[in-house]
XYZ file of C-alpha atoms in Angstrom:
600
model
C 0.000 0.000 0.000
C 1.196 3.507 -0.829
C 1.643 5.572 2.297
C 1.417 9.259 3.113
C 2.177 10.732 6.472
C -0.721 13.001 7.308
C -0.436 15.836 9.644
C 3.248 15.729 9.058
C 3.244 17.079 5.539
C 6.303 19.186 5.074
C 5.843 22.255 2.943
C 6.094 20.797 -0.532
C 5.871 17.144 0.609
C 3.301 14.774 -0.773
C 3.381 12.492 2.220
C 0.689 12.481 4.828
C -0.135 9.635 7.076
C -0.250 8.581 10.764
C -1.792 6.409 13.483
C -3.617 7.316 16.666
C -1.438 9.027 19.223
C -1.894 9.027 22.960
C -1.947 12.374 24.662
C -1.819 10.841 28.111
C 1.596 9.232 28.210
C 3.935 9.461 31.129
C 6.741 11.170 29.274
C 4.511 13.996 28.085
C 4.370 15.378 31.587
C 8.023 16.259 31.313
C 7.412 18.521 28.312
C 3.950 19.833 29.139
C 5.381 23.295 29.585
C 6.109 23.298 25.868
C 2.498 23.098 24.791
C 1.011 25.559 22.338
C 0.767 29.213 23.372
C -2.247 30.256 25.378
C -4.680 33.032 24.510
C -2.197 35.637 25.678
C 0.168 34.817 22.822
C -0.478 35.168 19.129
C 1.094 33.627 16.077
C 1.805 37.132 14.816
C 4.250 37.778 17.632
C 7.827 38.541 16.685
C 9.668 35.342 15.926
C 12.807 37.010 17.203
C 11.774 35.953 20.719
C 14.129 33.013 20.152
C 17.734 33.566 19.028
C 18.092 33.824 15.272
C 20.176 31.097 13.681
C 22.812 32.495 11.374
C 22.302 31.745 7.695
C 25.014 29.685 6.002
C 25.476 32.361 3.344
C 25.369 36.104 3.720
C 22.766 38.026 1.788
C 25.309 39.506 -0.612
C 26.993 36.182 -1.360
C 23.618 34.497 -1.796
C 22.467 37.238 -4.152
C 25.584 36.807 -6.258
C 25.134 33.020 -6.285
C 21.536 33.376 -7.489
C 22.608 35.812 -10.204
C 25.120 33.251 -11.479
C 22.439 30.537 -11.461
C 20.062 32.792 -13.396
C 22.716 33.650 -15.986
C 23.732 30.006 -16.377
C 20.141 29.015 -17.141
C 19.475 31.787 -19.653
C 17.228 33.938 -17.456
C 19.196 37.147 -17.924
C 18.392 39.795 -18.948
C 14.963 39.606 -17.314
C 13.254 41.868 -19.845
C 13.702 39.185 -22.520
C 11.546 36.673 -20.636
C 8.320 36.017 -22.526
C 5.152 35.878 -20.415
C 2.735 36.225 -23.343
C 0.470 33.544 -24.796
C 1.525 34.182 -28.385
C 1.659 30.859 -30.265
C 4.511 32.124 -32.418
C 6.847 32.300 -29.404
C 5.717 29.067 -27.672
C 9.075 27.329 -28.251
C 10.940 30.273 -26.727
C 8.666 30.252 -23.666
C 9.138 26.496 -23.230
C 12.928 26.931 -23.287
C 12.785 29.830 -20.822
C 10.367 27.932 -18.540
C 12.692 24.914 -18.445
C 15.565 27.237 -17.564
C 13.495 28.731 -14.750
C 12.734 25.252 -13.391
C 16.424 24.296 -13.377
C 17.365 27.594 -11.752
C 14.816 27.171 -8.951
C 15.975 23.617 -8.257
C 19.608 24.740 -8.147
C 18.715 27.665 -5.858
C 16.801 25.344 -3.514
C 15.169 26.429 -0.258
C 12.299 28.867 -0.532
C 12.704 29.164 -4.311
C 11.571 25.571 -4.865
C 8.471 26.101 -2.729
C 7.616 29.398 -4.429
C 7.956 27.672 -7.799
C 5.659 24.848 -6.702
C 3.083 27.379 -5.560
C 3.295 29.316 -8.832
C 2.841 26.059 -10.774
C -0.808 26.101 -9.640
C -1.415 29.587 -11.073
C -2.416 28.770 -14.648
C -4.430 31.990 -14.571
C -1.245 33.978 -13.995
C 1.504 32.239 -15.969
C 1.507 30.902 -19.540
C 1.000 27.164 -20.025
C 4.697 26.502 -20.707
C 5.749 27.935 -17.339
C 3.017 26.077 -15.425
C 4.016 22.768 -17.045
C 7.713 23.244 -16.320
C 7.217 24.360 -12.717
C 4.900 21.415 -12.022
C 7.921 19.132 -12.579
C 10.024 20.748 -9.862
C 11.865 18.173 -7.778
C 10.092 17.754 -4.445
C 12.281 15.296 -2.533
C 15.697 16.421 -1.285
C 18.399 14.914 0.852
C 17.364 14.867 4.520
C 19.057 17.025 7.108
C 21.875 15.293 9.025
C 20.471 13.183 11.846
C 22.861 14.647 14.395
C 21.451 18.144 13.730
C 17.860 16.877 13.796
C 18.375 15.062 17.089
C 20.030 18.093 18.699
C 17.163 20.350 17.629
C 14.509 17.901 18.884
C 16.171 17.449 22.259
C 16.501 21.232 22.606
C 12.804 21.683 21.860
C 11.687 18.801 24.072
C 14.040 19.722 26.895
C 14.855 16.049 27.395
C 16.786 13.233 25.700
C 14.920 11.774 22.757
C 14.736 8.272 24.246
C 12.909 9.679 27.280
C 10.186 11.254 25.117
C 9.714 8.431 22.594
C 9.920 4.687 22.928
C 11.301 4.544 19.401
C 12.274 7.190 16.863
C 13.229 6.365 13.271
C 16.311 8.392 12.351
C 15.577 7.926 8.639
C 12.797 10.297 7.564
C 9.880 8.844 5.659
C 10.010 11.955 3.450
C 12.091 15.101 3.175
C 11.577 18.385 1.372
C 13.380 21.692 1.153
C 11.831 23.105 4.330
C 10.765 20.179 6.499
C 10.924 16.433 6.915
C 8.855 13.718 8.573
C 9.960 10.975 10.955
C 8.022 8.038 12.332
C 8.120 7.544 16.092
C 6.459 5.580 18.880
C 5.244 7.063 22.164
C 5.855 5.233 25.462
C 2.212 4.134 25.322
C 2.964 2.171 22.147
C 1.062 4.484 19.812
C 2.754 5.398 16.534
C 2.977 9.088 15.680
C 4.405 11.153 12.861
C 6.865 13.871 13.841
C 7.131 16.753 11.421
C 10.163 18.965 11.957
C 11.464 22.180 10.487
C 14.870 21.530 8.961
C 17.528 22.843 11.357
C 18.685 26.321 10.367
C 16.184 26.651 7.519
C 14.131 29.539 8.966
C 16.702 32.353 8.474
C 17.622 30.924 5.069
C 13.987 30.954 3.912
C 13.455 34.490 5.205
C 16.612 35.616 3.402
C 15.625 33.831 0.173
C 12.106 35.257 0.258
C 13.550 38.747 0.651
C 15.924 38.203 -2.279
C 13.157 36.664 -4.403
C 10.945 39.682 -3.793
C 13.804 41.967 -4.837
C 14.208 39.977 -8.056
C 10.467 40.118 -8.733
C 10.370 43.877 -8.061
C 13.183 44.358 -10.575
C 11.321 42.269 -13.166
C 8.157 44.245 -12.423
C 9.974 47.517 -13.104
C 11.574 46.323 -16.346
C 8.807 44.146 -17.854
C 5.441 45.558 -18.918
C 4.109 41.991 -19.229
C 5.024 41.239 -15.606
C 3.312 44.422 -14.450
C 0.205 43.529 -16.413
C 0.108 40.063 -14.820
C 0.575 41.497 -11.315
C 3.490 39.164 -10.577
C 4.895 41.367 -7.812
C 1.660 41.357 -5.796
C 1.319 37.585 -6.137
C 4.942 37.012 -5.091
C 4.529 39.259 -2.034
C 1.421 37.338 -0.992
C 3.021 33.917 -1.348
C 6.283 35.061 0.225
C 4.493 36.295 3.338
C 2.498 33.066 3.509
C 5.657 30.964 3.227
C 7.360 32.842 6.076
C 4.255 32.392 8.260
C 4.298 28.668 7.591
C 7.733 28.412 9.201
C 5.878 28.552 12.516
C 4.210 25.163 13.010
C 2.021 26.608 15.768
C -0.107 28.130 13.013
C -0.801 24.692 11.557
C -1.473 23.291 15.028
C -4.037 25.985 15.837
C -5.675 25.576 12.434
C -6.103 21.857 12.995
C -7.442 22.393 16.521
C -10.020 24.872 15.226
C -11.137 22.573 12.387
C -11.546 19.627 14.774
C -13.539 21.760 17.215
C -15.942 22.945 14.512
C -16.297 19.426 13.134
C -17.196 18.108 16.580
C -19.979 20.709 16.821
C -21.404 19.766 13.414
C -24.073 17.205 12.725
C -21.888 15.033 10.470
C -18.638 14.737 12.380
C -17.851 11.366 10.786
C -17.807 12.692 7.211
C -14.046 13.121 7.207
C -11.139 12.231 9.469
C -8.889 14.935 10.852
C -5.727 13.739 12.612
C -5.414 14.437 16.309
C -2.696 16.790 17.491
C -0.335 15.737 20.271
C -0.289 19.237 21.704
C 2.153 18.726 24.547
C 4.867 17.596 22.126
C 4.240 20.238 19.443
C 6.028 23.549 19.194
C 7.120 26.212 16.729
C 9.525 23.841 14.975
C 8.019 20.413 15.744
C 4.563 19.001 15.062
C 3.529 15.629 16.480
C 0.281 14.222 15.195
C -1.821 11.122 14.900
C -0.594 8.609 12.342
C -3.190 7.856 9.662
C -2.463 5.113 7.181
C -3.971 5.378 3.740
C -3.521 6.539 0.169
C -3.519 10.089 -1.118
C -5.528 10.985 -4.199
C -2.181 11.540 -5.903
C -1.233 7.893 -5.274
C -4.665 6.665 -6.356
C -4.424 8.580 -9.623
C -1.117 6.866 -10.434
C -2.623 3.376 -10.217
C -3.385 1.646 -13.506
C -6.977 0.753 -14.287
C -10.282 2.260 -13.181
C -10.764 3.985 -9.834
C -12.212 1.757 -7.110
C -15.892 2.110 -6.213
C -15.306 3.498 -2.694
C -13.454 6.594 -3.945
C -16.519 8.461 -5.273
C -18.479 8.378 -1.965
C -15.334 9.417 -0.090
C -14.767 12.416 -2.367
C -18.430 13.345 -2.038
C -17.926 13.406 1.728
C -14.926 15.731 1.273
C -17.073 18.074 -0.806
C -19.871 17.964 1.768
C -17.409 18.796 4.526
C -15.912 21.674 2.524
C -19.342 23.201 1.866
C -20.194 22.952 5.563
C -16.868 24.485 6.583
C -17.362 27.549 4.377
C -21.103 28.115 4.739
C -21.683 27.319 8.401
C -18.409 26.775 10.288
C -16.493 29.767 8.922
C -13.151 27.912 8.920
C -12.091 25.746 5.995
C -9.150 23.898 4.481
C -8.114 26.116 1.576
C -5.535 23.860 -0.116
C -7.274 20.572 -0.924
C -5.034 19.466 -3.764
C -4.735 15.689 -4.450
C -1.804 15.278 -2.040
C -3.823 16.660 0.880
C -6.791 14.274 0.554
C -6.412 10.682 1.759
C -8.599 7.599 1.569
C -8.198 5.382 4.659
C -8.401 1.565 4.467
C -12.049 1.650 5.646
C -12.969 4.057 2.843
C -13.242 7.132 5.058
C -11.601 10.271 3.652
C -9.060 12.252 5.671
C -7.510 15.689 5.243
C -3.889 16.611 5.931
C -1.551 19.644 5.886
C -3.278 22.487 7.694
C -0.836 25.278 6.953
C -3.361 26.959 4.626
C -6.693 27.385 6.369
C -9.125 30.214 5.621
C -11.617 31.927 7.910
C -14.895 33.798 7.350
C -16.462 35.973 10.031
C -20.163 35.822 10.915
C -21.173 38.617 8.547
C -19.422 36.982 5.599
C -20.939 33.589 6.454
C -24.411 35.112 6.443
C -23.677 36.685 3.051
C -22.407 33.346 1.728
C -25.578 31.649 2.960
C -27.725 34.233 1.149
C -25.705 33.785 -2.052
C -25.964 30.012 -1.758
C -29.744 30.113 -1.346
C -29.997 32.429 -4.358
C -27.828 30.035 -6.392
C -29.953 27.054 -5.368
C -33.023 28.970 -6.538
C -31.255 29.976 -9.804
C -32.120 33.587 -8.943
C -29.443 35.726 -10.588
C -31.022 38.971 -9.390
C -30.859 37.770 -5.802
C -27.201 36.821 -6.335
C -26.529 40.355 -7.564
C -28.386 41.799 -4.555
C -26.215 39.746 -2.223
C -22.984 40.877 -3.883
C -24.103 44.522 -3.851
C -24.718 44.151 -0.122
C -21.122 42.993 0.300
C -19.575 45.683 -1.911
C -20.919 48.864 -3.464
C -20.485 49.777 -7.098
C -18.110 52.554 -8.032
C -19.792 55.958 -8.155
C -21.463 56.377 -11.514
C -21.179 52.672 -12.435
C -24.082 51.198 -14.387
C -25.866 48.822 -11.992
C -28.065 47.352 -14.706
C -25.015 46.566 -16.839
C -23.391 44.902 -13.823
C -26.464 42.758 -13.227
C -26.583 41.689 -16.886
C -22.872 40.809 -16.942
C -23.140 38.901 -13.660
C -26.172 36.959 -14.937
C -24.231 35.964 -18.052
C -21.280 34.876 -15.897
C -23.483 32.712 -13.654
C -25.255 31.171 -16.654
C -22.087 30.248 -18.559
C -19.447 29.766 -15.837
C -21.595 28.308 -13.052
C -24.261 26.556 -15.103
C -24.813 22.784 -15.434
C -21.694 20.941 -16.549
C -19.397 23.932 -16.042
C -15.854 23.344 -14.822
C -14.634 25.505 -11.976
C -10.996 26.621 -11.929
C -8.896 29.441 -10.571
C -9.513 31.168 -13.903
C -13.268 31.114 -13.112
C -12.643 32.962 -9.866
C -10.367 35.427 -11.652
C -13.099 36.065 -14.249
C -15.499 36.954 -11.432
C -12.877 39.219 -9.863
C -12.407 40.945 -13.234
C -16.124 41.804 -13.283
C -15.910 43.236 -9.772
C -12.850 45.303 -10.715
C -14.540 46.707 -13.821
C -17.355 48.070 -11.694
C -15.110 49.292 -8.885
C -16.355 46.777 -6.315
C -14.152 45.865 -3.380
C -15.276 42.319 -2.613
C -13.746 40.972 0.643
C -10.500 39.108 -0.013
C -11.659 36.301 2.310
C -14.549 35.558 -0.046
C -12.246 35.456 -3.068
C -9.905 33.105 -1.193
C -12.824 30.782 -0.436
C -13.672 30.715 -4.139
C -10.102 29.810 -4.984
C -10.180 27.023 -2.395
C -13.327 25.657 -4.035
C -11.587 25.767 -7.435
C -8.592 23.820 -6.065
C -10.927 21.139 -4.675
C -12.757 20.928 -8.009
C -9.471 20.218 -9.771
C -8.628 17.485 -7.254
C -12.001 15.775 -7.670
C -11.880 15.877 -11.464
C -8.326 14.512 -11.490
C -9.734 11.268 -10.070
C -13.299 11.351 -11.411
C -13.304 13.303 -14.694
C -17.098 13.129 -14.967
C -17.660 14.449 -11.445
C -20.028 17.447 -11.726
C -18.974 19.437 -8.692
C -21.569 22.184 -9.148
C -24.532 19.819 -9.235
C -23.078 17.815 -6.353
C -22.502 21.012 -4.391
C -26.087 22.144 -5.028
C -27.449 18.855 -3.689
C -25.100 18.798 -0.708
C -25.788 22.458 0.106
C -29.527 21.762 0.143
C -28.816 18.817 2.433
C -26.742 21.025 4.739
C -29.540 23.607 4.888
C -32.032 20.867 5.809
C -29.660 19.786 8.562
C -29.641 23.357 9.867
C -33.459 23.279 10.050
C -33.521 20.351 12.477
C -35.171 21.034 15.866
C -31.831 20.929 17.671
C -30.209 23.407 15.269
C -33.212 25.720 15.366
C -33.137 25.654 19.160
C -29.422 26.509 19.147
C -29.962 29.332 16.648
C -32.875 30.731 18.647
C -30.826 30.615 21.837
C -27.918 32.422 20.168
C -30.168 35.153 18.753
C -31.914 35.664 22.091
C -28.582 35.994 23.851
C -27.575 38.630 21.288
C -30.843 40.541 21.889
C -30.659 40.332 25.677
C -28.349 43.369 26.262
C -30.578 45.570 24.098
C -33.727 44.326 25.809
C -32.213 45.134 29.191
C -31.423 48.704 28.102
C -34.824 49.246 26.443
C -36.831 50.318 29.551
C -34.163 52.857 30.512
C -34.113 54.294 27.004
C -37.919 54.527 26.861
C -37.892 56.322 30.216
C -35.297 58.833 28.942
C -37.337 59.523 25.788
C -40.511 59.972 27.865
C -38.749 62.379 30.217
C -37.395 64.391 27.257
C -40.913 64.626 25.788
C -42.347 65.730 29.110
C -39.780 68.482 29.598
C -39.744 69.565 25.962
C -36.065 68.671 25.561
C -36.496 66.028 22.860
C -34.307 66.847 19.861
C -34.102 65.068 16.524
C -30.841 65.596 14.638
C -30.937 65.105 10.868
C -27.711 65.291 8.921
C -28.409 66.671 5.484
C -26.283 65.662 2.528
C -24.579 62.901 4.501
C -23.913 60.977 1.302
C -20.833 62.250 -0.592
C -22.674 61.772 -3.891
C -25.372 64.231 -2.771
C -22.692 66.722 -1.757
C -20.963 66.359 -5.101
C -24.261 66.869 -6.950
C -24.993 70.025 -4.957
C -21.495 71.390 -5.590
C -21.941 70.739 -9.301
C -25.298 72.517 -9.408
C -23.880 75.553 -7.590
C -20.867 75.638 -9.919
C -23.065 75.420 -13.029
C -25.453 78.052 -11.698
C -22.567 80.408 -10.932
C -21.073 79.973 -14.395
C -24.474 80.524 -15.982
C -25.040 83.738 -13.995
C -21.573 84.993 -14.940
C -22.272 84.159 -18.563
C -25.633 85.945 -18.548
C -24.183 89.061 -16.907
C -21.197 89.095 -19.282
C -23.473 88.537 -22.285
C -25.864 91.318 -21.371
C -22.966 93.664 -20.677
C -21.391 92.708 -23.983
C -24.549 93.568 -25.877
C -24.739 96.889 -24.045
C -21.170 97.864 -24.881
C -21.452 96.743 -28.500
C -24.564 98.902 -29.047
C -23.041 101.960 -27.385
C -21.993 104.717 -29.877
C -18.261 105.396 -30.163
C -17.222 108.241 -27.821
C -15.960 111.473 -29.424
C -12.827 111.840 -27.302
C -9.984 109.492 -26.380
C -10.890 106.740 -23.838
C -8.815 104.013 -22.236
C -10.999 101.187 -23.606
C -13.293 101.434 -26.548
C -16.856 100.119 -25.908
C -16.564 97.757 -28.869
C -13.386 96.169 -27.437
C -14.939 95.788 -23.971
C -18.067 94.294 -25.529
C -15.982 91.833 -27.523
C -14.048 90.619 -24.461
C -17.223 90.358 -22.395
C -18.836 88.369 -25.214
C -15.894 85.965 -25.287
C -16.103 85.644 -21.477
C -19.834 84.886 -21.718
C -19.217 82.152 -24.307
C -16.461 80.607 -22.141
C -18.692 80.653 -19.049
C -21.601 79.014 -20.888
C -19.270 76.394 -22.416
C -17.770 75.586 -18.992
C -21.243 75.213 -17.486
C -22.309 72.892 -20.320
C -19.176 70.718 -20.067
C -19.580 70.466 -16.275
C -23.219 69.418 -16.710
C -22.246 66.682 -19.212
C -19.513 65.358 -16.931
C -21.961 65.289 -14.039
C -24.443 63.245 -16.071
C -21.738 60.704 -16.974
C -20.784 60.303 -13.304
C-alpha cells in the first residue's frame, strides 16, 4: 500500500499519514510546559523571541550566487523573458520555462516552494511555465540526523529516548523546508513527527527577501510582468511561506477545524488527525498517524478507480461546503496530495498550513448567495454581492447585473468546470465596476476551485456544481432540524438580551425628554458624498451661468453703445468683444460640467 504521512506534511511534501497518538503518556508530563501558546500569545508575535540562527550564506553572497544561477540558465536579462500567450513564441517560452525550473531547483530552499506554488497559477503564468514548474523536484536529501536530534532534544528539553519509545532516524520523506519521521510514544502508539529543517528559517526568510527583490526588478523592467501582477502575487506567497515556518499556526488551524467538526451534525464525514499538543512547538509538530492513500497515489494506479473513492470524495465536498457556509473555517488547499482515503474508505484531510476563515457577517452573506444560487435567482445573487460591496460611483448597476447573470449562466451553469480562472473572471467583473469584494470571499472561491481540480483529477465526470447544489440543500435541511433551530434561537436571544435590558431605561429617557420639551431630533443633510458632489456641481453650473448671462448682457450693451468722441482708455466695442468671449467661455464651462456630471 502507498503511504502518506498526514499531519506531518512538510511544505512541498506529498506524504501524509499517521496512526492514533496518545496524549496521556507518562513522558509527556516532562514537556507539558512546551504546549502551544495560550490566549495571551499570538502567532503574529515577533519570531525574534528566540535567538536567530545564522544563515550559512550572507545576503550579498547568496544574491551573487543566485545571479550566477540565473545567468547560467538563460534567465538574464529579465526583460527578454516572454510571459505572453503568443503561439509564435511558444518554443521560446518552453525553453525559458525549463531554464526557470532548473534555476529554482539549483537555488533550492524557498525558491523551490515558491515555484511549486506558482505552478498552480495557470491563470497567472503561460502554459509553458506552469508545465515546467509542475515538474520541480520535491524530494531532497534529509538534514543530518545529528542536527535533527540536537534540535529535537533542545525543543523537548529532554533526551529523545525519554520522550519516545522509538524514533526512526531515517525520515519517511524530506523536502526543502521540512521532513517527517516516524516515532512511537511510550504508550505504544505510533505518531508522525514533522520537523522544520535545522537552520532553515533564516535561510527561507533571506531567500524570500531576495526573491521579492528579483520580482520587483522584473516588475519595473517588464510591462508583461506588471500587467500580470506578478509582484503582488509574489509578495502574498512570500508572506504566507514565512508564516508557515511557525508550526504553531498549523497546530491551531487543525485544533479549530476539529472543534468545529465536533460541533457539526456530520462529524464522521471526514477524518482529521489528532494533534499531540504537549509535544508540538514552533519547529516540531507531532500528530496522529493515519495510514492510507492520497488521491495523488490513487491517480497513479493503472486501471479504473475503485468504487469506494466516489463516496469518499463526495464526503470531502460535503465537509468543505459545511466548513465555508456554516463553520467559517475551511481547508483552503485541498489538492490531491492533501486528501487521503483510509483503508475503511473514510476520507481524511492533511496539511493544515493553509486554512481560511470567514467571520459571521461573511458567512451570512455566503448563505444568502448560496440560497440564491440554489433557486437559480441571478437577481438575488446580484443583490447579495451589492450588499457585500458597493459599485463605483457612476457605475451602471443594470449593466453589472446583466454581466453577472451571463457569468453565472455560462461559468456556473450545469456541466461547467470551476478553476482558478473562473474565480479570476469573477474578480475581473468586480474590478470593472469598482467593487471591493472581501478578499476572504475570493480566497474561499479559490479554495473551491482547487478542490474541483482534485475531484476531477480522479473522477473526470464528477459534476462538482450539481453535487454542491445537492449537498448544500442537504446542509440547509440539517440546519433546520429542531436541535439546530433551538441553538440558533438561543444564540439570537442571547444577542438581543443586552438591548432588551437597556430598552426600559431608554424609553424612560425619551418619555422624560418629551415631558420636559427637551427632545431633539438631529438630521444630517447631505450625509452621502454623492449628494454633496451633486450640490457642488449645481452651484458651480449656476454660478457659471449667472456669470455668462451678466457678461453677455454687458457685452450687448457695450457693443450697441456709440463710439465716444474723445480718447478713452478702452473702446466700448473692445470691452463688448471681451465680455462676449467671457460669456461664451462661461456658458461652455457650465455645459461641459453638466455633461460630466451626467456621466458620473
